[in-house]
PDB file of C-alpha atoms in Angstrom:
ATOM      1  CA  MET A  66       0.000   0.000   0.000  1.00  0.00           C
ATOM      2  CA  LYS A  67       3.005   2.299   0.432  1.00  0.00           C
ATOM      3  CA  LEU A  68       3.918   2.454  -3.256  1.00  0.00           C
ATOM      4  CA  PRO A  69       0.689   4.072  -4.547  1.00  0.00           C
ATOM      5  CA  CYS A  70       0.912   6.666  -1.767  1.00  0.00           C
ATOM      6  CA  GLN A  71       4.542   7.450  -2.591  1.00  0.00           C
ATOM      7  CA  VAL A  72       3.882   7.717  -6.319  1.00  0.00           C
ATOM      8  CA  SER A  73       0.833   9.918  -5.850  1.00  0.00           C
ATOM      9  CA  PHE A  74       2.742  12.154  -3.408  1.00  0.00           C
ATOM     10  CA  GLN A  75       5.666  12.513  -5.837  1.00  0.00           C
ATOM     11  CA  LEU A  76       3.383  13.257  -8.767  1.00  0.00           C
ATOM     12  CA  ASN A  77       1.429  15.793  -6.707  1.00  0.00           C
ATOM     13  CA  VAL A  78       4.622  17.596  -5.677  1.00  0.00           C
ATOM     14  CA  ASP A  79       5.877  17.551  -9.280  1.00  0.00           C
ATOM     15  CA  ILE A  80       2.596  18.886 -10.658  1.00  0.00           C
ATOM     16  CA  GLN A  81       2.628  21.763  -8.186  1.00  0.00           C
ATOM     17  CA  THR A  82       6.340  22.571  -8.470  1.00  0.00           C
ATOM     18  CA  ILE A  83       6.957  22.519 -12.233  1.00  0.00           C
ATOM     19  CA  PRO A  84       4.601  25.402 -13.159  1.00  0.00           C
ATOM     20  CA  CYS A  85       6.160  27.544 -10.408  1.00  0.00           C
ATOM     21  CA  LEU A  86       9.581  27.022 -11.964  1.00  0.00           C
ATOM     22  CA  GLY A  87       8.310  27.907 -15.432  1.00  0.00           C
ATOM     23  CA  SER A  88       9.236  24.538 -16.942  1.00  0.00           C
ATOM     24  CA  PRO A  89       7.149  22.931 -19.684  1.00  0.00           C
ATOM     25  CA  LYS A  90       4.775  20.030 -18.993  1.00  0.00           C
ATOM     26  CA  ALA A  91       7.027  17.714 -21.026  1.00  0.00           C
ATOM     27  CA  PHE A  92       9.649  18.140 -18.321  1.00  0.00           C
ATOM     28  CA  LEU A  93       7.120  16.883 -15.773  1.00  0.00           C
ATOM     29  CA  LEU A  94       6.628  13.681 -17.743  1.00  0.00           C
ATOM     30  CA  LEU A  95      10.365  13.096 -17.918  1.00  0.00           C
ATOM     31  CA  LEU A  96      10.759  13.759 -14.177  1.00  0.00           C
ATOM     32  CA  THR A  97       8.363  10.995 -13.258  1.00  0.00           C
ATOM     33  CA  CYS A  98      10.237   8.350 -15.275  1.00  0.00           C
ATOM     34  CA  ALA A  99      12.187   5.663 -13.470  1.00  0.00           C
ATOM     35  CA  GLY A 100      15.733   6.030 -14.761  1.00  0.00           C
ATOM     36  CA  PRO A 101      18.084   7.025 -17.579  1.00  0.00           C
ATOM     37  CA  SER A 102      17.001   4.353 -20.036  1.00  0.00           C
ATOM     38  CA  THR A 103      13.319   5.100 -19.460  1.00  0.00           C
ATOM     39  CA  VAL A 104      13.872   8.838 -19.858  1.00  0.00           C
ATOM     40  CA  ALA A 105      15.794   8.311 -23.097  1.00  0.00           C
ATOM     41  CA  GLY A 106      13.160   5.969 -24.496  1.00  0.00           C
ATOM     42  CA  MET A 107      10.274   8.248 -23.604  1.00  0.00           C
ATOM     43  CA  ALA A 108      11.955  11.385 -24.940  1.00  0.00           C
ATOM     44  CA  ALA A 109      12.861   9.632 -28.190  1.00  0.00           C
ATOM     45  CA  ALA A 110       9.364   8.199 -28.615  1.00  0.00           C
ATOM     46  CA  LYS A 111       7.760  11.620 -28.085  1.00  0.00           C
ATOM     47  CA  GLY A 112      10.210  13.306 -30.466  1.00  0.00           C
ATOM     48  CA  TRP A 113      11.826  15.447 -27.764  1.00  0.00           C
ATOM     49  CA  THR A 114      15.344  14.868 -29.040  1.00  0.00           C
ATOM     50  CA  SER A 115      16.737  17.923 -27.253  1.00  0.00           C
ATOM     51  CA  SER A 116      15.692  16.411 -23.905  1.00  0.00           C
ATOM     52  CA  ILE A 117      17.409  13.034 -24.262  1.00  0.00           C
ATOM     53  CA  VAL A 118      20.898  13.933 -23.010  1.00  0.00           C
ATOM     54  CA  PRO A 119      19.777  16.304 -20.215  1.00  0.00           C
ATOM     55  CA  GLY A 120      17.267  13.672 -19.075  1.00  0.00           C
ATOM     56  CA  ILE A 121      19.904  10.956 -18.950  1.00  0.00           C
ATOM     57  CA  LEU A 122      22.340  13.191 -17.079  1.00  0.00           C
ATOM     58  CA  THR A 123      19.721  14.411 -14.613  1.00  0.00           C
ATOM     59  CA  SER A 124      18.398  10.947 -13.791  1.00  0.00           C
ATOM     60  CA  THR A 125      21.932   9.570 -13.402  1.00  0.00           C
ATOM     61  CA  LEU A 126      22.739  12.435 -11.044  1.00  0.00           C
ATOM     62  CA  GLY A 127      19.560  11.606  -9.110  1.00  0.00           C
ATOM     63  CA  TYR A 128      20.695   7.993  -8.746  1.00  0.00           C
ATOM     64  CA  ALA A 129      24.109   9.150  -7.525  1.00  0.00           C
ATOM     65  CA  ILE A 130      22.654  11.575  -4.963  1.00  0.00           C
ATOM     66  CA  GLY A 131      20.092   9.026  -3.780  1.00  0.00           C
ATOM     67  CA  SER A 132      22.735   6.314  -3.382  1.00  0.00           C
ATOM     68  CA  PHE A 133      25.023   8.645  -1.455  1.00  0.00           C
ATOM     69  CA  LEU A 134      22.218   9.741   0.885  1.00  0.00           C
ATOM     70  CA  GLY A 135      20.964   6.170   1.336  1.00  0.00           C
ATOM     71  CA  ILE A 136      24.394   4.857   2.276  1.00  0.00           C
ATOM     72  CA  GLY A 137      24.933   7.782   4.644  1.00  0.00           C
ATOM     73  CA  MET A 138      21.579   7.293   6.354  1.00  0.00           C
ATOM     74  CA  GLY A 139      22.058   3.546   6.619  1.00  0.00           C
ATOM     75  CA  HIS A 140      25.490   4.025   8.123  1.00  0.00           C
ATOM     76  CA  THR A 141      24.128   6.563  10.595  1.00  0.00           C
ATOM     77  CA  PHE A 142      21.112   4.516  11.670  1.00  0.00           C
ATOM     78  CA  PHE A 143      22.804   1.124  11.868  1.00  0.00           C
ATOM     79  CA  LYS A 144      25.836   2.535  13.650  1.00  0.00           C
ATOM     80  CA  SER A 145      23.693   3.406  16.657  1.00  0.00           C
ATOM     81  CA  ALA A 146      21.917   0.036  16.724  1.00  0.00           C
TER      82      ALA A 146
END
């Protein structure tokens, strides 16, 4: 039951944040993709060729930041246990 709540929360935050930043709706669709290969496939299928490389780089950076934070949090929490 957690996954639908997490996805709906993320999509809600994205829908509210993107217009405030002045980004196009296409950027919202690419933000909600899973990873670099999905972003590249979706951008290519929609004909957004100028968004393929930035999408791949952004999603790879997101994986790197998420991994770093996850390892740091795990180290912090399990160190005290």
